[in-house]
């Protein structure tokens, strides 16, 4: 059992279930997730991936604060980057092309950022849920590599199918929880 995955799992679950509750929380956890999920498939050590993830979280938060007018686009782009990184990890074997990974993540980030800016909290909740679920599954895979390692790097088609189904199922539950939070906030007299 690798204990380093527990922290990644915790950050992923926070993003998955509570990301829409606070833009600051969504930005910081998405930045962490993006840094981790980009560093991990490129063969970074746990410490290096953690430092990159923390740096990405801080950079994401500072940038979001500085770019308040486009915060929804930026938060959506960060979550989109996380989604793109997870998709890339599911579709590409470990040690794939760095250039292809960066292009895939940037394209995903841009598309989701535009969608969040246009459609607001409903799409933001979905992006946070997908990003957080992806990070949580990567944390589980790192914590229990003998049993769940395929959640990070599926090697055969059935592993890819199971990892994708698990990702979408956890994201669906996270999205439902976040939709309830948004609905409760809208109904609140505050």
Short mmCIF file of C-alpha atoms in Angstrom, two decimals:
data_model
loop_
_atom_site.label_atom_id
_atom_site.label_comp_id
_atom_site.label_asym_id
_atom_site.label_seq_id
_atom_site.Cartn_x
_atom_site.Cartn_y
_atom_site.Cartn_z
CA UNK A 1 0.00 0.00 0.00
CA UNK A 2 1.37 3.41 -1.02
CA UNK A 3 0.32 6.10 1.48
CA UNK A 4 1.07 8.92 -0.96
CA UNK A 5 -2.14 8.11 -2.79
CA UNK A 6 -4.28 8.94 0.25
CA UNK A 7 -3.59 12.67 -0.04
CA UNK A 8 -4.32 12.59 -3.75
CA UNK A 9 -7.50 10.63 -3.02
CA UNK A 10 -8.59 13.22 -0.43
CA UNK A 11 -7.99 16.19 -2.76
CA UNK A 12 -9.85 14.39 -5.54
CA UNK A 13 -12.86 13.67 -3.33
CA UNK A 14 -12.97 17.30 -2.11
CA UNK A 15 -12.96 18.51 -5.73
CA UNK A 16 -15.47 15.87 -6.80
CA UNK A 17 -18.03 16.53 -4.07
CA UNK A 18 -17.44 20.12 -2.92
CA UNK A 19 -15.70 21.93 -5.78
CA UNK A 20 -18.68 24.06 -6.70
CA UNK A 21 -19.15 25.23 -3.10
CA UNK A 22 -16.22 27.68 -3.33
CA UNK A 23 -14.37 29.07 -6.32
CA UNK A 24 -11.20 29.32 -4.23
CA UNK A 25 -11.48 25.66 -3.25
CA UNK A 26 -12.23 24.64 -6.85
CA UNK A 27 -9.25 26.60 -8.18
CA UNK A 28 -6.78 25.28 -5.60
CA UNK A 29 -7.88 21.65 -5.83
CA UNK A 30 -8.10 21.78 -9.64
CA UNK A 31 -4.61 23.29 -9.80
CA UNK A 32 -3.29 20.56 -7.52
CA UNK A 33 -5.09 17.89 -9.55
CA UNK A 34 -3.81 19.26 -12.84
CA UNK A 35 -0.22 19.41 -11.59
CA UNK A 36 -0.41 15.88 -10.20
CA UNK A 37 -2.13 14.28 -13.18
CA UNK A 38 0.27 15.90 -15.65
CA UNK A 39 3.41 15.01 -13.65
CA UNK A 40 2.38 11.43 -12.82
CA UNK A 41 2.16 9.90 -16.33
CA UNK A 42 5.47 11.53 -17.25
CA UNK A 43 7.25 9.43 -14.63
CA UNK A 44 7.71 12.00 -11.84
CA UNK A 45 8.55 10.70 -8.37
CA UNK A 46 5.93 11.12 -5.63
CA UNK A 47 7.78 14.09 -4.13
CA UNK A 48 8.26 15.76 -7.50
CA UNK A 49 4.62 15.21 -8.46
CA UNK A 50 3.51 16.59 -5.09
CA UNK A 51 5.70 19.69 -5.44
CA UNK A 52 4.48 20.27 -9.00
CA UNK A 53 0.89 19.83 -7.82
CA UNK A 54 1.30 22.27 -4.92
CA UNK A 55 3.00 24.77 -7.24
CA UNK A 56 0.17 24.39 -9.75
CA UNK A 57 -2.41 24.88 -6.98
CA UNK A 58 -0.74 28.09 -5.79
CA UNK A 59 -0.25 29.37 -9.34
CA UNK A 60 -3.86 28.56 -10.22
CA UNK A 61 -5.19 30.35 -7.16
CA UNK A 62 -3.02 33.45 -7.69
CA UNK A 63 -3.95 33.59 -11.36
CA UNK A 64 -7.68 33.20 -10.59
CA UNK A 65 -7.54 36.02 -8.05
CA UNK A 66 -5.73 38.26 -10.54
CA UNK A 67 -8.13 37.40 -13.34
CA UNK A 68 -11.39 37.74 -11.41
CA UNK A 69 -13.44 38.80 -14.44
CA UNK A 70 -12.70 35.57 -16.22
CA UNK A 71 -12.70 33.40 -13.13
CA UNK A 72 -15.38 31.02 -14.37
CA UNK A 73 -13.48 30.44 -17.60
CA UNK A 74 -10.27 29.89 -15.66
CA UNK A 75 -11.81 27.49 -13.13
CA UNK A 76 -13.49 25.62 -15.97
CA UNK A 77 -10.20 25.51 -17.85
CA UNK A 78 -8.38 24.12 -14.80
CA UNK A 79 -11.03 21.42 -14.34
CA UNK A 80 -10.96 20.78 -18.10
CA UNK A 81 -7.21 20.31 -17.90
CA UNK A 82 -7.70 17.75 -15.14
CA UNK A 83 -10.32 15.95 -17.24
CA UNK A 84 -7.99 16.03 -20.26
CA UNK A 85 -5.10 14.68 -18.19
CA UNK A 86 -7.25 11.82 -16.88
CA UNK A 87 -8.53 11.02 -20.37
CA UNK A 88 -4.98 11.09 -21.70
CA UNK A 89 -3.90 8.72 -18.91
CA UNK A 90 -6.72 6.33 -19.77
CA UNK A 91 -6.03 6.40 -23.50
CA UNK A 92 -2.22 6.49 -23.49
CA UNK A 93 0.20 4.01 -21.99
CA UNK A 94 2.59 5.18 -19.26
CA UNK A 95 5.45 7.31 -20.59
CA UNK A 96 3.54 8.72 -23.57
CA UNK A 97 4.45 11.74 -25.66
CA UNK A 98 4.90 14.91 -23.61
CA UNK A 99 3.91 17.13 -26.55
CA UNK A 100 0.75 15.14 -27.21
CA UNK A 101 -0.14 15.22 -23.50
CA UNK A 102 0.29 19.00 -23.29
CA UNK A 103 -1.76 19.61 -26.45
CA UNK A 104 -4.53 17.27 -25.30
CA UNK A 105 -4.69 18.87 -21.84
CA UNK A 106 -4.66 22.42 -23.25
CA UNK A 107 -7.43 21.63 -25.74
CA UNK A 108 -9.56 20.05 -23.00
CA UNK A 109 -8.90 23.00 -20.70
CA UNK A 110 -9.96 25.51 -23.34
CA UNK A 111 -13.14 23.66 -24.32
CA UNK A 112 -14.32 23.13 -20.75
CA UNK A 113 -13.35 26.70 -19.80
CA UNK A 114 -15.54 28.10 -22.58
CA UNK A 115 -18.42 25.78 -21.59
CA UNK A 116 -18.22 26.81 -17.91
CA UNK A 117 -18.06 30.50 -18.80
CA UNK A 118 -21.09 30.14 -21.04
CA UNK A 119 -23.29 27.83 -18.94
CA UNK A 120 -21.96 28.65 -15.45
CA UNK A 121 -22.54 26.57 -12.31
CA UNK A 122 -24.19 23.48 -13.84
CA UNK A 123 -21.22 22.81 -16.10
CA UNK A 124 -18.78 23.88 -13.36
CA UNK A 125 -20.28 21.24 -11.05
CA UNK A 126 -19.88 18.61 -13.78
CA UNK A 127 -16.29 19.67 -14.52
CA UNK A 128 -15.38 19.62 -10.81
CA UNK A 129 -16.99 16.21 -10.39
CA UNK A 130 -15.17 14.72 -13.40
CA UNK A 131 -11.84 16.25 -12.41
CA UNK A 132 -12.13 15.26 -8.76
CA UNK A 133 -13.25 11.73 -9.56
CA UNK A 134 -10.29 11.31 -11.92
CA UNK A 135 -7.87 12.46 -9.26
CA UNK A 136 -9.53 10.31 -6.58
CA UNK A 137 -9.19 7.18 -8.74
CA UNK A 138 -5.55 7.99 -9.40
CA UNK A 139 -5.09 8.28 -5.62
CA UNK A 140 -6.72 4.89 -5.10
CA UNK A 141 -4.49 3.39 -7.78
CA UNK A 142 -1.40 4.81 -6.10
CA UNK A 143 -2.54 3.66 -2.64
CA UNK A 144 -3.33 0.09 -3.75
CA UNK A 145 -1.16 -0.42 -6.86
CA UNK A 146 -1.32 -4.24 -6.83
CA UNK A 147 -5.11 -4.31 -7.01
CA UNK A 148 -6.15 -0.94 -8.44
CA UNK A 149 -3.06 0.17 -10.37
CA UNK A 150 -4.99 -0.18 -13.62
CA UNK A 151 -7.05 2.89 -12.63
CA UNK A 152 -3.95 4.99 -13.43
CA UNK A 153 -2.56 3.10 -16.41
CA UNK A 154 -4.92 0.53 -17.88
CA UNK A 155 -2.98 -1.98 -19.96
CA UNK A 156 -5.75 -3.98 -21.63
CA UNK A 157 -9.17 -2.93 -22.98
CA UNK A 158 -11.21 -4.33 -20.11
CA UNK A 159 -9.10 -2.36 -17.61
CA UNK A 160 -9.72 0.80 -19.63
CA UNK A 161 -13.44 0.07 -19.66
CA UNK A 162 -13.60 -0.58 -15.90
CA UNK A 163 -11.45 2.48 -15.09
CA UNK A 164 -13.61 4.69 -17.32
CA UNK A 165 -16.86 3.31 -15.88
CA UNK A 166 -15.59 3.83 -12.33
CA UNK A 167 -14.49 7.38 -13.16
CA UNK A 168 -17.86 8.24 -14.68
CA UNK A 169 -19.82 6.60 -11.84
CA UNK A 170 -17.91 8.47 -9.11
CA UNK A 171 -18.21 11.69 -11.11
CA UNK A 172 -21.95 11.12 -11.45
CA UNK A 173 -22.36 10.82 -7.70
CA UNK A 174 -20.17 13.89 -7.16
CA UNK A 175 -22.16 15.86 -9.73
CA UNK A 176 -25.46 14.90 -8.04
CA UNK A 177 -24.14 16.06 -4.66
CA UNK A 178 -22.93 19.33 -6.16
CA UNK A 179 -26.23 19.92 -7.98
CA UNK A 180 -27.97 19.63 -4.61
CA UNK A 181 -25.56 22.21 -3.17
CA UNK A 182 -26.25 24.62 -6.05
CA UNK A 183 -30.02 24.06 -5.77
CA UNK A 184 -29.95 24.58 -1.99
CA UNK A 185 -27.89 27.75 -2.41
CA UNK A 186 -30.37 29.13 -4.96
CA UNK A 187 -33.32 28.36 -2.68
CA UNK A 188 -31.64 29.85 0.40
CA UNK A 189 -33.10 33.19 1.52
CA UNK A 190 -29.60 34.56 2.30
#
